[in-house]
């Protein structure tokens, strides 16, 4: 499995460079790093990191530690695969991935591009989590709630508070849905949390370590653990405010 992830990261990085080269020749400017990260995001263990921190916070030390080590191993393997793929792209004369940092816009305005992005993300998450077609609206609602909670918390409480507030809002929504409809909570919680997962942050940290920028890489990797712990804290708050029904 680790070999498959390594090969997928390496090949995906090279293919992303080919796509960016084709787009640039067609007159569309694009970033090789962003395209590559979009292709690698399904390999990143953001959900495993958040689950590990949640298990550790509830004193499930054995499973939490094992899951955390597994997530770190996956980050190392994917990071090394992406690094080798980047070197191969350079040797082939393809666009280089100078940085995997994605620019973040601070505007809170609802634009057509944002609506399209939320629809695309929710559709992709519905496919990834194998949601039934009739629950596609619930997946979209969960993503919208997560986005609104993150933007609101970032506006009034700073970026440190955003994952906690968003995870709590999504968890409360999922628990209320489980109580009313007698359906599993994860059907609502997982798609919403997918927008908060720190897999890409951990990946950037691993890239920094591989590129010998150890201090910045470690700082970024620790930020990923902090975000994962914040998500776990938000879910604990949600279970305290609106407990999940035990029979679901």
PDB file of C-alpha atoms in Angstrom:
ATOM      1  CA  UNK A   1       0.000   0.000   0.000  1.00  0.00           C
ATOM      2  CA  UNK A   2       2.801   2.416   0.849  1.00  0.00           C
ATOM      3  CA  UNK A   3       4.518   1.605  -2.445  1.00  0.00           C
ATOM      4  CA  UNK A   4       1.279   2.375  -4.296  1.00  0.00           C
ATOM      5  CA  UNK A   5       0.993   5.734  -2.514  1.00  0.00           C
ATOM      6  CA  UNK A   6       4.624   6.539  -3.307  1.00  0.00           C
ATOM      7  CA  UNK A   7       4.142   5.696  -6.986  1.00  0.00           C
ATOM      8  CA  UNK A   8       0.839   7.588  -7.154  1.00  0.00           C
ATOM      9  CA  UNK A   9       2.434  10.715  -5.661  1.00  0.00           C
ATOM     10  CA  UNK A  10       5.393  10.523  -8.037  1.00  0.00           C
ATOM     11  CA  UNK A  11       3.316   9.908 -11.160  1.00  0.00           C
ATOM     12  CA  UNK A  12       0.666  12.435 -10.102  1.00  0.00           C
ATOM     13  CA  UNK A  13       3.280  15.163  -9.731  1.00  0.00           C
ATOM     14  CA  UNK A  14       4.680  14.488 -13.203  1.00  0.00           C
ATOM     15  CA  UNK A  15       1.202  14.360 -14.741  1.00  0.00           C
ATOM     16  CA  UNK A  16       0.309  17.647 -13.029  1.00  0.00           C
ATOM     17  CA  UNK A  17       3.365  19.252 -14.650  1.00  0.00           C
ATOM     18  CA  UNK A  18       2.249  17.940 -18.042  1.00  0.00           C
ATOM     19  CA  UNK A  19      -1.252  19.358 -17.503  1.00  0.00           C
ATOM     20  CA  UNK A  20       0.138  22.757 -16.498  1.00  0.00           C
ATOM     21  CA  UNK A  21       2.422  22.786 -19.544  1.00  0.00           C
ATOM     22  CA  UNK A  22      -0.533  22.029 -21.830  1.00  0.00           C
ATOM     23  CA  UNK A  23      -2.619  24.751 -20.174  1.00  0.00           C
ATOM     24  CA  UNK A  24       0.148  27.325 -20.542  1.00  0.00           C
ATOM     25  CA  UNK A  25       0.567  26.507 -24.207  1.00  0.00           C
ATOM     26  CA  UNK A  26      -3.183  26.972 -24.613  1.00  0.00           C
ATOM     27  CA  UNK A  27      -2.904  30.423 -23.041  1.00  0.00           C
ATOM     28  CA  UNK A  28      -4.118  29.607 -19.512  1.00  0.00           C
ATOM     29  CA  UNK A  29      -1.724  30.501 -16.710  1.00  0.00           C
ATOM     30  CA  UNK A  30      -1.781  27.996 -13.833  1.00  0.00           C
ATOM     31  CA  UNK A  31       0.373  26.900 -10.918  1.00  0.00           C
ATOM     32  CA  UNK A  32       2.031  23.496 -11.079  1.00  0.00           C
ATOM     33  CA  UNK A  33       2.064  23.284  -7.270  1.00  0.00           C
ATOM     34  CA  UNK A  34      -1.686  23.880  -6.937  1.00  0.00           C
ATOM     35  CA  UNK A  35      -2.565  21.419  -9.703  1.00  0.00           C
ATOM     36  CA  UNK A  36      -0.276  18.813  -8.179  1.00  0.00           C
ATOM     37  CA  UNK A  37      -1.664  19.324  -4.675  1.00  0.00           C
ATOM     38  CA  UNK A  38      -5.208  18.976  -6.021  1.00  0.00           C
ATOM     39  CA  UNK A  39      -4.244  15.604  -7.454  1.00  0.00           C
ATOM     40  CA  UNK A  40      -2.461  14.430  -4.308  1.00  0.00           C
ATOM     41  CA  UNK A  41      -5.117  15.507  -1.817  1.00  0.00           C
ATOM     42  CA  UNK A  42      -6.859  12.107  -1.876  1.00  0.00           C
ATOM     43  CA  UNK A  43      -3.610  10.473  -0.745  1.00  0.00           C
ATOM     44  CA  UNK A  44      -3.075  12.779   2.240  1.00  0.00           C
ATOM     45  CA  UNK A  45      -3.973  11.369   5.689  1.00  0.00           C
ATOM     46  CA  UNK A  46      -5.827  14.385   7.034  1.00  0.00           C
ATOM     47  CA  UNK A  47      -8.751  12.286   8.264  1.00  0.00           C
ATOM     48  CA  UNK A  48      -6.353   9.816   9.908  1.00  0.00           C
ATOM     49  CA  UNK A  49      -4.610  12.667  11.734  1.00  0.00           C
ATOM     50  CA  UNK A  50      -7.886  14.084  13.026  1.00  0.00           C
ATOM     51  CA  UNK A  51      -9.155  10.629  14.018  1.00  0.00           C
ATOM     52  CA  UNK A  52      -5.887   9.860  15.818  1.00  0.00           C
ATOM     53  CA  UNK A  53      -6.072  13.063  17.852  1.00  0.00           C
ATOM     54  CA  UNK A  54      -9.728  12.345  18.652  1.00  0.00           C
ATOM     55  CA  UNK A  55      -8.853   8.848  19.890  1.00  0.00           C
ATOM     56  CA  UNK A  56      -5.960  10.165  21.960  1.00  0.00           C
ATOM     57  CA  UNK A  57      -8.220  12.805  23.514  1.00  0.00           C
ATOM     58  CA  UNK A  58     -10.652  10.085  24.605  1.00  0.00           C
ATOM     59  CA  UNK A  59      -7.800   8.009  26.115  1.00  0.00           C
ATOM     60  CA  UNK A  60      -7.793   5.373  23.373  1.00  0.00           C
ATOM     61  CA  UNK A  61      -4.012   5.488  23.455  1.00  0.00           C
ATOM     62  CA  UNK A  62      -3.195   2.271  21.586  1.00  0.00           C
ATOM     63  CA  UNK A  63      -5.387   2.872  18.535  1.00  0.00           C
ATOM     64  CA  UNK A  64      -4.691   6.617  18.549  1.00  0.00           C
ATOM     65  CA  UNK A  65      -0.930   6.196  18.637  1.00  0.00           C
ATOM     66  CA  UNK A  66      -0.991   3.537  15.921  1.00  0.00           C
ATOM     67  CA  UNK A  67      -3.171   5.702  13.682  1.00  0.00           C
ATOM     68  CA  UNK A  68      -0.972   8.759  14.280  1.00  0.00           C
ATOM     69  CA  UNK A  69       2.217   6.881  13.356  1.00  0.00           C
ATOM     70  CA  UNK A  70       0.480   5.485  10.282  1.00  0.00           C
ATOM     71  CA  UNK A  71      -0.572   8.969   9.190  1.00  0.00           C
ATOM     72  CA  UNK A  72       2.953  10.329   9.662  1.00  0.00           C
ATOM     73  CA  UNK A  73       4.353   7.412   7.636  1.00  0.00           C
ATOM     74  CA  UNK A  74       1.912   8.153   4.842  1.00  0.00           C
ATOM     75  CA  UNK A  75       2.939  11.816   4.842  1.00  0.00           C
ATOM     76  CA  UNK A  76       6.603  10.836   4.553  1.00  0.00           C
ATOM     77  CA  UNK A  77       5.941   8.418   1.693  1.00  0.00           C
ATOM     78  CA  UNK A  78       3.712  10.835  -0.246  1.00  0.00           C
ATOM     79  CA  UNK A  79       6.143  13.703   0.362  1.00  0.00           C
ATOM     80  CA  UNK A  80       9.082  11.693  -0.939  1.00  0.00           C
ATOM     81  CA  UNK A  81       7.086  10.543  -3.956  1.00  0.00           C
ATOM     82  CA  UNK A  82       6.098  14.113  -4.778  1.00  0.00           C
ATOM     83  CA  UNK A  83       9.706  15.268  -4.335  1.00  0.00           C
ATOM     84  CA  UNK A  84      11.029  12.638  -6.732  1.00  0.00           C
ATOM     85  CA  UNK A  85       8.251  13.420  -9.181  1.00  0.00           C
ATOM     86  CA  UNK A  86       9.237  17.078  -9.035  1.00  0.00           C
ATOM     87  CA  UNK A  87      12.851  16.198  -9.831  1.00  0.00           C
ATOM     88  CA  UNK A  88      11.724  14.048 -12.759  1.00  0.00           C
ATOM     89  CA  UNK A  89       9.581  16.929 -14.049  1.00  0.00           C
ATOM     90  CA  UNK A  90      12.592  19.259 -13.885  1.00  0.00           C
ATOM     91  CA  UNK A  91      14.748  16.773 -15.800  1.00  0.00           C
ATOM     92  CA  UNK A  92      12.059  16.542 -18.485  1.00  0.00           C
ATOM     93  CA  UNK A  93      11.868  20.340 -18.778  1.00  0.00           C
ATOM     94  CA  UNK A  94       8.370  20.544 -17.314  1.00  0.00           C
ATOM     95  CA  UNK A  95       7.070  23.306 -15.009  1.00  0.00           C
ATOM     96  CA  UNK A  96       8.601  23.042 -11.540  1.00  0.00           C
ATOM     97  CA  UNK A  97       6.653  22.964  -8.296  1.00  0.00           C
ATOM     98  CA  UNK A  98       8.388  25.884  -6.621  1.00  0.00           C
ATOM     99  CA  UNK A  99       6.065  25.884  -3.611  1.00  0.00           C
ATOM    100  CA  UNK A 100       3.090  23.875  -2.416  1.00  0.00           C
ATOM    101  CA  UNK A 101       1.681  26.840  -0.484  1.00  0.00           C
ATOM    102  CA  UNK A 102      -1.786  27.687  -1.778  1.00  0.00           C
ATOM    103  CA  UNK A 103      -2.731  31.374  -1.503  1.00  0.00           C
ATOM    104  CA  UNK A 104      -5.656  32.016   0.824  1.00  0.00           C
ATOM    105  CA  UNK A 105      -8.150  34.744   0.044  1.00  0.00           C
ATOM    106  CA  UNK A 106      -9.531  36.698   2.992  1.00  0.00           C
ATOM    107  CA  UNK A 107     -12.692  37.965   1.321  1.00  0.00           C
ATOM    108  CA  UNK A 108     -16.018  36.794   2.725  1.00  0.00           C
ATOM    109  CA  UNK A 109     -18.032  37.747  -0.348  1.00  0.00           C
ATOM    110  CA  UNK A 110     -20.071  35.005  -1.992  1.00  0.00           C
ATOM    111  CA  UNK A 111     -18.921  34.904  -5.607  1.00  0.00           C
ATOM    112  CA  UNK A 112     -19.994  32.626  -8.472  1.00  0.00           C
ATOM    113  CA  UNK A 113     -16.566  30.976  -8.321  1.00  0.00           C
ATOM    114  CA  UNK A 114     -17.126  30.139  -4.642  1.00  0.00           C
ATOM    115  CA  UNK A 115     -20.545  28.642  -5.363  1.00  0.00           C
ATOM    116  CA  UNK A 116     -19.105  26.505  -8.145  1.00  0.00           C
ATOM    117  CA  UNK A 117     -16.235  25.438  -5.869  1.00  0.00           C
ATOM    118  CA  UNK A 118     -18.586  24.374  -3.064  1.00  0.00           C
ATOM    119  CA  UNK A 119     -20.759  22.431  -5.513  1.00  0.00           C
ATOM    120  CA  UNK A 120     -17.708  20.716  -6.999  1.00  0.00           C
ATOM    121  CA  UNK A 121     -16.239  19.894  -3.579  1.00  0.00           C
ATOM    122  CA  UNK A 122     -19.514  18.520  -2.240  1.00  0.00           C
ATOM    123  CA  UNK A 123     -20.003  16.404  -5.373  1.00  0.00           C
ATOM    124  CA  UNK A 124     -16.489  15.013  -5.080  1.00  0.00           C
ATOM    125  CA  UNK A 125     -16.915  14.260  -1.374  1.00  0.00           C
ATOM    126  CA  UNK A 126     -20.226  12.531  -2.036  1.00  0.00           C
ATOM    127  CA  UNK A 127     -18.409  10.246  -4.465  1.00  0.00           C
ATOM    128  CA  UNK A 128     -15.417   9.676  -2.170  1.00  0.00           C
ATOM    129  CA  UNK A 129     -17.595   8.796   0.835  1.00  0.00           C
ATOM    130  CA  UNK A 130     -20.023   6.824  -1.364  1.00  0.00           C
ATOM    131  CA  UNK A 131     -23.040   8.825  -0.275  1.00  0.00           C
ATOM    132  CA  UNK A 132     -26.409   7.952  -1.732  1.00  0.00           C
ATOM    133  CA  UNK A 133     -27.683  10.350  -4.417  1.00  0.00           C
ATOM    134  CA  UNK A 134     -30.594  11.448  -2.236  1.00  0.00           C
ATOM    135  CA  UNK A 135     -28.118  12.601   0.424  1.00  0.00           C
ATOM    136  CA  UNK A 136     -26.172  14.845  -1.938  1.00  0.00           C
ATOM    137  CA  UNK A 137     -28.030  17.860  -0.552  1.00  0.00           C
ATOM    138  CA  UNK A 138     -26.975  16.917   2.982  1.00  0.00           C
ATOM    139  CA  UNK A 139     -23.349  16.692   1.893  1.00  0.00           C
ATOM    140  CA  UNK A 140     -23.615  20.152   0.330  1.00  0.00           C
ATOM    141  CA  UNK A 141     -25.280  21.533   3.469  1.00  0.00           C
ATOM    142  CA  UNK A 142     -22.496  20.097   5.623  1.00  0.00           C
ATOM    143  CA  UNK A 143     -19.830  21.698   3.427  1.00  0.00           C
ATOM    144  CA  UNK A 144     -21.643  25.052   3.504  1.00  0.00           C
ATOM    145  CA  UNK A 145     -21.979  24.933   7.302  1.00  0.00           C
ATOM    146  CA  UNK A 146     -18.274  24.138   7.615  1.00  0.00           C
ATOM    147  CA  UNK A 147     -17.302  26.993   5.316  1.00  0.00           C
ATOM    148  CA  UNK A 148     -19.567  29.521   7.074  1.00  0.00           C
ATOM    149  CA  UNK A 149     -18.295  28.439  10.504  1.00  0.00           C
ATOM    150  CA  UNK A 150     -14.650  28.727   9.442  1.00  0.00           C
ATOM    151  CA  UNK A 151     -15.095  32.172   7.893  1.00  0.00           C
ATOM    152  CA  UNK A 152     -17.127  33.459  10.851  1.00  0.00           C
ATOM    153  CA  UNK A 153     -14.687  32.135  13.448  1.00  0.00           C
ATOM    154  CA  UNK A 154     -11.714  33.467  11.509  1.00  0.00           C
ATOM    155  CA  UNK A 155     -13.353  36.875  11.259  1.00  0.00           C
ATOM    156  CA  UNK A 156     -14.136  37.257  14.966  1.00  0.00           C
ATOM    157  CA  UNK A 157     -11.773  34.887  16.775  1.00  0.00           C
ATOM    158  CA  UNK A 158      -8.750  34.439  14.537  1.00  0.00           C
ATOM    159  CA  UNK A 159      -7.492  31.468  12.574  1.00  0.00           C
ATOM    160  CA  UNK A 160      -6.638  29.530  15.755  1.00  0.00           C
ATOM    161  CA  UNK A 161     -10.306  29.325  16.780  1.00  0.00           C
ATOM    162  CA  UNK A 162     -11.680  28.494  13.326  1.00  0.00           C
ATOM    163  CA  UNK A 163     -11.170  24.668  13.325  1.00  0.00           C
ATOM    164  CA  UNK A 164     -12.694  24.315  16.809  1.00  0.00           C
ATOM    165  CA  UNK A 165     -15.805  26.338  15.987  1.00  0.00           C
ATOM    166  CA  UNK A 166     -16.290  24.727  12.577  1.00  0.00           C
ATOM    167  CA  UNK A 167     -15.864  21.182  13.906  1.00  0.00           C
ATOM    168  CA  UNK A 168     -18.275  21.905  16.761  1.00  0.00           C
ATOM    169  CA  UNK A 169     -20.889  23.330  14.367  1.00  0.00           C
ATOM    170  CA  UNK A 170     -20.584  20.372  12.013  1.00  0.00           C
ATOM    171  CA  UNK A 171     -20.681  17.887  14.906  1.00  0.00           C
ATOM    172  CA  UNK A 172     -23.813  19.466  16.407  1.00  0.00           C
ATOM    173  CA  UNK A 173     -25.484  19.439  12.993  1.00  0.00           C
ATOM    174  CA  UNK A 174     -24.596  15.769  12.509  1.00  0.00           C
ATOM    175  CA  UNK A 175     -25.817  14.749  15.974  1.00  0.00           C
ATOM    176  CA  UNK A 176     -29.125  16.585  15.527  1.00  0.00           C
ATOM    177  CA  UNK A 177     -29.569  14.933  12.136  1.00  0.00           C
ATOM    178  CA  UNK A 178     -28.920  11.527  13.718  1.00  0.00           C
ATOM    179  CA  UNK A 179     -31.520  12.196  16.420  1.00  0.00           C
ATOM    180  CA  UNK A 180     -34.220  13.378  14.008  1.00  0.00           C
ATOM    181  CA  UNK A 181     -33.699  10.984  11.110  1.00  0.00           C
ATOM    182  CA  UNK A 182     -32.241   7.962  12.937  1.00  0.00           C
ATOM    183  CA  UNK A 183     -29.268   7.930  10.574  1.00  0.00           C
ATOM    184  CA  UNK A 184     -25.520   7.690  11.286  1.00  0.00           C
ATOM    185  CA  UNK A 185     -23.866  10.922  12.370  1.00  0.00           C
ATOM    186  CA  UNK A 186     -20.869  10.379  10.099  1.00  0.00           C
ATOM    187  CA  UNK A 187     -23.064  10.816   7.023  1.00  0.00           C
ATOM    188  CA  UNK A 188     -23.093  14.543   7.819  1.00  0.00           C
ATOM    189  CA  UNK A 189     -19.911  14.993   9.823  1.00  0.00           C
ATOM    190  CA  UNK A 190     -17.347  13.486   7.452  1.00  0.00           C
ATOM    191  CA  UNK A 191     -18.054  15.687   4.391  1.00  0.00           C
ATOM    192  CA  UNK A 192     -18.026  18.849   6.485  1.00  0.00           C
ATOM    193  CA  UNK A 193     -14.811  17.937   8.280  1.00  0.00           C
ATOM    194  CA  UNK A 194     -13.124  17.212   4.957  1.00  0.00           C
ATOM    195  CA  UNK A 195     -12.820  20.971   4.410  1.00  0.00           C
ATOM    196  CA  UNK A 196     -10.933  21.327   7.706  1.00  0.00           C
ATOM    197  CA  UNK A 197      -8.548  18.377   7.578  1.00  0.00           C
ATOM    198  CA  UNK A 198      -4.854  19.287   7.905  1.00  0.00           C
ATOM    199  CA  UNK A 199      -3.480  16.803   5.382  1.00  0.00           C
ATOM    200  CA  UNK A 200      -2.186  19.476   3.012  1.00  0.00           C
ATOM    201  CA  UNK A 201      -0.576  21.358   5.917  1.00  0.00           C
ATOM    202  CA  UNK A 202       1.271  18.235   7.000  1.00  0.00           C
ATOM    203  CA  UNK A 203       2.289  17.597   3.415  1.00  0.00           C
ATOM    204  CA  UNK A 204       3.767  21.093   3.111  1.00  0.00           C
ATOM    205  CA  UNK A 205       5.647  20.525   6.347  1.00  0.00           C
ATOM    206  CA  UNK A 206       7.088  17.283   5.044  1.00  0.00           C
ATOM    207  CA  UNK A 207       8.076  19.009   1.812  1.00  0.00           C
ATOM    208  CA  UNK A 208       9.938  21.629   3.812  1.00  0.00           C
ATOM    209  CA  UNK A 209      11.814  18.973   5.771  1.00  0.00           C
ATOM    210  CA  UNK A 210      12.745  17.110   2.583  1.00  0.00           C
ATOM    211  CA  UNK A 211      13.958  20.399   1.043  1.00  0.00           C
ATOM    212  CA  UNK A 212      16.298  20.913   4.060  1.00  0.00           C
ATOM    213  CA  UNK A 213      14.167  23.779   5.384  1.00  0.00           C
ATOM    214  CA  UNK A 214      13.871  21.896   8.658  1.00  0.00           C
ATOM    215  CA  UNK A 215      12.693  24.687  10.945  1.00  0.00           C
ATOM    216  CA  UNK A 216       9.891  25.878   8.680  1.00  0.00           C
ATOM    217  CA  UNK A 217       8.933  22.290   7.891  1.00  0.00           C
ATOM    218  CA  UNK A 218       8.671  21.322  11.554  1.00  0.00           C
ATOM    219  CA  UNK A 219       6.648  24.449  12.333  1.00  0.00           C
ATOM    220  CA  UNK A 220       4.219  23.599   9.542  1.00  0.00           C
ATOM    221  CA  UNK A 221       3.993  19.941  10.600  1.00  0.00           C
ATOM    222  CA  UNK A 222       3.255  20.957  14.190  1.00  0.00           C
ATOM    223  CA  UNK A 223       0.556  23.308  12.866  1.00  0.00           C
ATOM    224  CA  UNK A 224      -1.075  20.279  11.216  1.00  0.00           C
ATOM    225  CA  UNK A 225      -1.156  18.463  14.574  1.00  0.00           C
ATOM    226  CA  UNK A 226      -2.621  21.554  16.240  1.00  0.00           C
ATOM    227  CA  UNK A 227      -5.393  21.748  13.635  1.00  0.00           C
ATOM    228  CA  UNK A 228      -6.124  18.030  14.077  1.00  0.00           C
ATOM    229  CA  UNK A 229      -6.298  18.501  17.866  1.00  0.00           C
ATOM    230  CA  UNK A 230      -8.596  21.511  17.362  1.00  0.00           C
ATOM    231  CA  UNK A 231     -10.954  19.410  15.253  1.00  0.00           C
ATOM    232  CA  UNK A 232     -10.991  16.738  17.959  1.00  0.00           C
ATOM    233  CA  UNK A 233     -11.769  19.409  20.579  1.00  0.00           C
ATOM    234  CA  UNK A 234     -14.611  20.755  18.435  1.00  0.00           C
ATOM    235  CA  UNK A 235     -16.149  17.283  18.130  1.00  0.00           C
ATOM    236  CA  UNK A 236     -15.895  16.791  21.893  1.00  0.00           C
ATOM    237  CA  UNK A 237     -17.725  20.099  22.397  1.00  0.00           C
ATOM    238  CA  UNK A 238     -20.398  18.999  19.911  1.00  0.00           C
ATOM    239  CA  UNK A 239     -20.944  15.717  21.770  1.00  0.00           C
ATOM    240  CA  UNK A 240     -21.237  17.644  25.042  1.00  0.00           C
ATOM    241  CA  UNK A 241     -23.739  20.178  23.664  1.00  0.00           C
ATOM    242  CA  UNK A 242     -25.813  17.772  21.565  1.00  0.00           C
ATOM    243  CA  UNK A 243     -24.872  14.160  22.384  1.00  0.00           C
ATOM    244  CA  UNK A 244     -25.100  11.623  19.607  1.00  0.00           C
ATOM    245  CA  UNK A 245     -27.838   9.023  20.113  1.00  0.00           C
ATOM    246  CA  UNK A 246     -26.344   5.721  21.266  1.00  0.00           C
ATOM    247  CA  UNK A 247     -28.744   3.546  19.268  1.00  0.00           C
ATOM    248  CA  UNK A 248     -27.605   4.997  15.878  1.00  0.00           C
TER     249      UNK A 248
END
